[in-house]
XYZ file of N, CA and C in Angstrom:
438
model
N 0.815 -1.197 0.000
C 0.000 0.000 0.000
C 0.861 1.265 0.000
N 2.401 1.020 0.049
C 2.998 2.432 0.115
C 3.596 2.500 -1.203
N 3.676 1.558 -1.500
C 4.345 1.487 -3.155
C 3.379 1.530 -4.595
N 2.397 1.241 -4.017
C 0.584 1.002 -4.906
C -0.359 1.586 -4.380
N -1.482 2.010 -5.321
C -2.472 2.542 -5.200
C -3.756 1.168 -4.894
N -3.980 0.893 -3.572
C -5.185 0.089 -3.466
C -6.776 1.000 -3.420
N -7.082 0.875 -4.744
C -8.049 2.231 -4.551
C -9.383 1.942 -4.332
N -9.924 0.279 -4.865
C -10.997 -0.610 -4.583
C -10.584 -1.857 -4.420
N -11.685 -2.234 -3.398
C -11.864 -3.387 -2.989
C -13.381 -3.688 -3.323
N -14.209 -4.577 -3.937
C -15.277 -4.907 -4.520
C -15.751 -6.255 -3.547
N -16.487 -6.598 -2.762
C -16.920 -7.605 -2.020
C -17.873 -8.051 -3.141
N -17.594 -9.634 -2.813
C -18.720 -10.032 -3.620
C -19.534 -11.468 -2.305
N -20.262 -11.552 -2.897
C -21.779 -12.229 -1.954
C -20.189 -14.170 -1.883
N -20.894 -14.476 -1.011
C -20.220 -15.703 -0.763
C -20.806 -17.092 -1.217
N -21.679 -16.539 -2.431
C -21.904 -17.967 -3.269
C -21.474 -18.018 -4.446
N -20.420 -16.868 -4.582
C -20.073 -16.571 -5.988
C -19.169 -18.089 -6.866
N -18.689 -18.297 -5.697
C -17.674 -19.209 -6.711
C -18.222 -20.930 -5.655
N -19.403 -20.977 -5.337
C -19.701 -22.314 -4.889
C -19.907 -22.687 -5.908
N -19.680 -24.402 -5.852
C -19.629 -25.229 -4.362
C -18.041 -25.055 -4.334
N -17.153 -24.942 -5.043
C -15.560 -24.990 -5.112
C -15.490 -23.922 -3.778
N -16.064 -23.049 -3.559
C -15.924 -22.375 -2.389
C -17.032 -21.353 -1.480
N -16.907 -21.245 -0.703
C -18.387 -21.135 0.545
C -18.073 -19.554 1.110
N -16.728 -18.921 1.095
C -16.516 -17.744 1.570
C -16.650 -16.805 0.655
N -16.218 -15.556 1.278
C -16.620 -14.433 0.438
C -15.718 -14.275 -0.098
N -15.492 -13.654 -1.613
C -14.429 -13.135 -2.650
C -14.326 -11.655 -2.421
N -12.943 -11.676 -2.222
C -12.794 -9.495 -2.712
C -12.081 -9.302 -3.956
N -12.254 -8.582 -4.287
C -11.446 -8.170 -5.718
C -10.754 -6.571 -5.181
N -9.333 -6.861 -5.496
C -8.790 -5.817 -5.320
C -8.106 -5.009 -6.543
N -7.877 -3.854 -6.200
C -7.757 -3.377 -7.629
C -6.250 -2.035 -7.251
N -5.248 -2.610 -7.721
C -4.420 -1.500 -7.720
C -3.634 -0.831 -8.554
N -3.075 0.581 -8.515
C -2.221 1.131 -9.052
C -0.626 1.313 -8.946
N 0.364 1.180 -9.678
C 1.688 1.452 -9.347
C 1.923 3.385 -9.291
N 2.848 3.371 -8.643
C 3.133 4.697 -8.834
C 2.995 5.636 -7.217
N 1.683 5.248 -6.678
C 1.822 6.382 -5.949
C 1.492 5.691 -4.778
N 1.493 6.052 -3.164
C 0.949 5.636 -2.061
C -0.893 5.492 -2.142
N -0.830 4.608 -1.390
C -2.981 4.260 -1.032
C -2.744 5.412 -0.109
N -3.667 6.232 -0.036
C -4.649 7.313 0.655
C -5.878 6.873 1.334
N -6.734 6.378 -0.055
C -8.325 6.209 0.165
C -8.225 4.728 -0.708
N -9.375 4.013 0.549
C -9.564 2.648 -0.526
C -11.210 2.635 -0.182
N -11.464 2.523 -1.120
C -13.085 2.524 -1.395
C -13.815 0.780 -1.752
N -14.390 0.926 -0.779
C -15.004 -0.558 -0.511
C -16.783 -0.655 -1.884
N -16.549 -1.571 -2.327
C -18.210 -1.811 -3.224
C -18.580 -3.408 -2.654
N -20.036 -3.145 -2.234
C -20.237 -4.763 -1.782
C -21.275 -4.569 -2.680
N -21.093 -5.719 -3.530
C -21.783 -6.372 -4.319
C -22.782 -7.374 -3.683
N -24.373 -6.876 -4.269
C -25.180 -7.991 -4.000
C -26.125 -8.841 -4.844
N -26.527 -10.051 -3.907
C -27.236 -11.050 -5.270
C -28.276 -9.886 -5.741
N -28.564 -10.048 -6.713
C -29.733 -9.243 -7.388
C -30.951 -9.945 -6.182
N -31.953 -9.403 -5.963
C -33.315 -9.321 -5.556
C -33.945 -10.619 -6.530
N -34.157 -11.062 -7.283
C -34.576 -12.276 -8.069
C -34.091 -13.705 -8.003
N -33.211 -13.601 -6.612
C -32.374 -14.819 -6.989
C -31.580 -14.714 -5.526
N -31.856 -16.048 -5.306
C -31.211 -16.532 -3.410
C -30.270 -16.218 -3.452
N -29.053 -16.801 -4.586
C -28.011 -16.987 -4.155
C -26.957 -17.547 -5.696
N -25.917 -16.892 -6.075
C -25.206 -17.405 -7.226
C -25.185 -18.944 -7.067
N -25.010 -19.728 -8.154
C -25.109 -20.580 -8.351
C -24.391 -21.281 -9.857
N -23.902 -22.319 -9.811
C -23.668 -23.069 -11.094
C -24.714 -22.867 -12.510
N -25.616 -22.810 -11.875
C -26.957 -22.552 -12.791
C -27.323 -21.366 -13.452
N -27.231 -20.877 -11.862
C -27.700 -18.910 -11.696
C -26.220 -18.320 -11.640
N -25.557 -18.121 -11.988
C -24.021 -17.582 -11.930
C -24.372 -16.243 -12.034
N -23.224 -15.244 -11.384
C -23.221 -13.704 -11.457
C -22.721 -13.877 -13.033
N -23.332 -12.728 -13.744
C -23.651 -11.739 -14.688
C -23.472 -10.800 -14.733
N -22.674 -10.140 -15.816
C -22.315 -8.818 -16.463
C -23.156 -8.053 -15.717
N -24.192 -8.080 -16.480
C -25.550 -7.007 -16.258
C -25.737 -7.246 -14.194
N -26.122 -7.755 -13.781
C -25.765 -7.694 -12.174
C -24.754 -6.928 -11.934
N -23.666 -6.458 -12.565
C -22.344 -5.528 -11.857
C -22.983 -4.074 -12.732
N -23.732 -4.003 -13.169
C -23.921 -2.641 -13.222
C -24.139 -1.217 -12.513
N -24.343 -1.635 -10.899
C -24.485 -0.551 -10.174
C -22.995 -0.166 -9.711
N -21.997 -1.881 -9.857
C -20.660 -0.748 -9.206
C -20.365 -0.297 -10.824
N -20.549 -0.565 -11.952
C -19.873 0.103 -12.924
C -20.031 1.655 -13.336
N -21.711 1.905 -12.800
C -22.031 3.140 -12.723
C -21.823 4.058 -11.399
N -21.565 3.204 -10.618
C -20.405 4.056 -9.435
C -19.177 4.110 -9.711
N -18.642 3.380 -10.118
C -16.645 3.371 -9.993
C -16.320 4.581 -10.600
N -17.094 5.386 -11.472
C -16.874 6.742 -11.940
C -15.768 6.965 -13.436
N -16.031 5.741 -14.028
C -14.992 6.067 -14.830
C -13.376 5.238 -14.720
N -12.537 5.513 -15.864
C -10.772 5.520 -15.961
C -10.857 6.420 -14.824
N -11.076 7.295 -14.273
C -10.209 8.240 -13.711
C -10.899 7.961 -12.283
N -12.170 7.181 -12.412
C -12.563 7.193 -10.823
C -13.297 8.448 -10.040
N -13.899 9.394 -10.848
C -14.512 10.366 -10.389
C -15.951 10.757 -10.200
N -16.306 11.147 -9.167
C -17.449 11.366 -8.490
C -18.179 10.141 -8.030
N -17.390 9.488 -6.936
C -17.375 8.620 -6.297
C -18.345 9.091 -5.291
N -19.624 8.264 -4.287
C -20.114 8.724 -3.546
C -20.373 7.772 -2.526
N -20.357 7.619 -1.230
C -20.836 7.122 -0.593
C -22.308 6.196 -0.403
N -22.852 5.373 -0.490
C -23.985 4.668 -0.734
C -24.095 3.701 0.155
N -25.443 3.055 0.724
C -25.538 1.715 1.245
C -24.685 0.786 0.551
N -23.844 0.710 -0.471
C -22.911 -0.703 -1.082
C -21.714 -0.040 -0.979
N -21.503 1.462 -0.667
C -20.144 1.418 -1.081
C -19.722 2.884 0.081
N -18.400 2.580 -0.003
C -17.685 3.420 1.698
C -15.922 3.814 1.543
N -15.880 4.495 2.266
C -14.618 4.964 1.809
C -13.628 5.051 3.161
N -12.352 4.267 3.165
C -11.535 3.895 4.104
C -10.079 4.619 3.741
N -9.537 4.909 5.004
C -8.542 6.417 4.857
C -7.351 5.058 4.803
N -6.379 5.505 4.259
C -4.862 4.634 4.413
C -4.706 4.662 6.249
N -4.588 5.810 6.167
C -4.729 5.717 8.443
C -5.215 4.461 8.822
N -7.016 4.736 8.715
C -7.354 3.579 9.158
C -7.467 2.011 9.261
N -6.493 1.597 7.628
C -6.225 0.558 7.607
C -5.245 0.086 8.267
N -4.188 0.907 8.241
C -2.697 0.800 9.369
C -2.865 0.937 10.370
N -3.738 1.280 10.842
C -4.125 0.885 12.192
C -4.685 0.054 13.021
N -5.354 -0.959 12.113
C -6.027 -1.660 12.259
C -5.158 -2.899 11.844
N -3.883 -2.689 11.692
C -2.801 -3.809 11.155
C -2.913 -4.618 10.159
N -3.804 -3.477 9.257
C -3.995 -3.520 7.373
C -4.680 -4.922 7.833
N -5.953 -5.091 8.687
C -7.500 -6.171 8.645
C -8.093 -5.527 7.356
N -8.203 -5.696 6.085
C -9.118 -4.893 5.219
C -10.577 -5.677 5.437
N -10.876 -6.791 6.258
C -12.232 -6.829 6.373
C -12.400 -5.987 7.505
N -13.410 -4.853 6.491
C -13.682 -3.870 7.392
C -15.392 -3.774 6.975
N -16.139 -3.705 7.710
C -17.726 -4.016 7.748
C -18.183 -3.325 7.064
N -18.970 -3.429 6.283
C -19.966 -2.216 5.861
C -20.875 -1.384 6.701
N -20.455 0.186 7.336
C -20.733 0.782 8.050
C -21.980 1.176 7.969
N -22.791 1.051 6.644
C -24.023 1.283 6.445
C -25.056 0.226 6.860
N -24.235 -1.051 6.812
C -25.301 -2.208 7.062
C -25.829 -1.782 8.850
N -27.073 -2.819 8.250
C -27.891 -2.848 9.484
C -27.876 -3.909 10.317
N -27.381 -4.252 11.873
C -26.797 -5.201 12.437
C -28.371 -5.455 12.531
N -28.510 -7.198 12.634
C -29.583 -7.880 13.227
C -30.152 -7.373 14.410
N -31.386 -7.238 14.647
C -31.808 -7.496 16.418
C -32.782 -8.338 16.603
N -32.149 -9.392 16.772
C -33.272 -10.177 17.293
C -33.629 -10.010 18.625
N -33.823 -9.156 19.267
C -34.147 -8.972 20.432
C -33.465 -9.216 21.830
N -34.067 -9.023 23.015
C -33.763 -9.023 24.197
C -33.384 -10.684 24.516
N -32.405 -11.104 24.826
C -32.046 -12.547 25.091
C -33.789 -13.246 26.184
N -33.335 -12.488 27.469
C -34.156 -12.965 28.035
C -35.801 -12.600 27.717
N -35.914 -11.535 26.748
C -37.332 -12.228 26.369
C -37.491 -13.123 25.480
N -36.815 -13.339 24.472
C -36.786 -14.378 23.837
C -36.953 -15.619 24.640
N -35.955 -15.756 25.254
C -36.033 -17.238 25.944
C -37.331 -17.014 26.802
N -38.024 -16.325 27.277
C -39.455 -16.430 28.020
C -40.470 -16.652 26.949
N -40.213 -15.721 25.678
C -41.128 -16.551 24.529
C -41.045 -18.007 23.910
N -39.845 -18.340 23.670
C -39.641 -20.046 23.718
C -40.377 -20.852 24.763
N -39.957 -20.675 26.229
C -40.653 -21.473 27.693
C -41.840 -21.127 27.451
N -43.100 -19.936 26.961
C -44.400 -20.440 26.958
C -44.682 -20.963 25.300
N -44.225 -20.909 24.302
C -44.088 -21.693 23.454
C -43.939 -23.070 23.207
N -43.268 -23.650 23.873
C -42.720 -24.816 24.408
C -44.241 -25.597 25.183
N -44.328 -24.963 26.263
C -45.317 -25.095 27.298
C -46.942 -25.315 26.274
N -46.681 -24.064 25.336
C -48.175 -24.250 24.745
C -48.180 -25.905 23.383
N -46.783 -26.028 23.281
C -46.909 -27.283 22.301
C -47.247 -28.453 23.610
N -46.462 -28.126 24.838
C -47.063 -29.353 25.302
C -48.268 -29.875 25.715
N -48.868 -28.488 25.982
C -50.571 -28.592 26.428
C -51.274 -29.297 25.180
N -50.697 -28.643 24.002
C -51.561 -29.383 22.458
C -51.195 -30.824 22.096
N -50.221 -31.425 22.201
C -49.807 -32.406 22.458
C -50.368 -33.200 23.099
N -50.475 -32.822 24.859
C -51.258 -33.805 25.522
C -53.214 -33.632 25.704
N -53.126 -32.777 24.996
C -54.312 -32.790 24.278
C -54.641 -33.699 23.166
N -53.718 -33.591 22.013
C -53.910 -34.728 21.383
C -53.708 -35.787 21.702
N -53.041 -36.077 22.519
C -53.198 -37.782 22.841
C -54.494 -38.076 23.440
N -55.017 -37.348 24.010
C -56.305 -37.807 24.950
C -57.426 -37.971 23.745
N -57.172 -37.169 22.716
C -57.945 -37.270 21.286
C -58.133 -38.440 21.138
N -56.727 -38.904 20.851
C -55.995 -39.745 19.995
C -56.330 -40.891 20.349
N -56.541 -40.902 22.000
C -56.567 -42.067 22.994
C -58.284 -42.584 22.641
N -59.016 -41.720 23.140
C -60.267 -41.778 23.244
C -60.795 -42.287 21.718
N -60.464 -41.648 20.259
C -60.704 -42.159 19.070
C -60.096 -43.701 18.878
N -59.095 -44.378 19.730
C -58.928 -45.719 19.513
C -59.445 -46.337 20.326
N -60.251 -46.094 21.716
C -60.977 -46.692 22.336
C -62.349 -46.857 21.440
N -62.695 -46.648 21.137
C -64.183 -46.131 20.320
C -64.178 -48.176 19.474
């Protein structure tokens, strides 16, 4: 990074290259000549029509069209910040002891909620399969007595 320009990094979804592989791909992209400054992250996603790349369903040209109409060109200009794409200072990678998995700051972390209410919704959940349960057996019981 002091000898090259790492100016993108392109995430791509982690079914890109299954079954041969299950993790996620980055594509990095650099220049000779000058020091990294700014490295600009694009996470690529499955299109909306489709679970997940596949042997069948494979990524497509036409699917990379939103980073092609972001990357701004040969020259890389008028780059903007977006839910897919983020911009990381040379600082902050060296500081971080050049980890370039660095999260997408826009994403939205899960909440599945409060632990312990959850687990109090499971215990009467639980409780209500067993009442139906031994309900049905008494069904169940009584229809083979018959």
């Amino acid at each position: 990074m002091e000898e090259c320009n790492l100016h993108t990094i392109v995430r791509l979804p982690n079914s890109v290259f299954k079954p041969y592989a299950s993790i996620g791909t980055n594509l990095l992209f650099f220049e000779k000549g000058e020091p990294t400054r700014d490295i600009w992250f694009y996470e690529h996603r499955v299109p909306t029509t489709q679970k997940a790349y596949s042997m069948t369903k494979p990524i497509r040209l036409e699917y990379l069209k939103g980073c092609i109409d972001w990357w701004g060109g040969a020259k890389r200009e008028g780059r903007k910040e977006t839910p897919q794409a983020w911009r990381v200072s040379a600082d902050e990678a060296k500081a971080s002891g050049y980890n370039l998995d660095i999260k997408n700051p826009h994403a939205v972390a899960d909440d599945h909620g409060d632990p312990k209410t959850l687990l109090a919704d499971l215990t009467a959940v639980e409780m209500e399969t067993t009442r139906l349960r031994d309900q049905l057996k008494v069904i169940l019981a009584e229809a083979l007595a018959r």
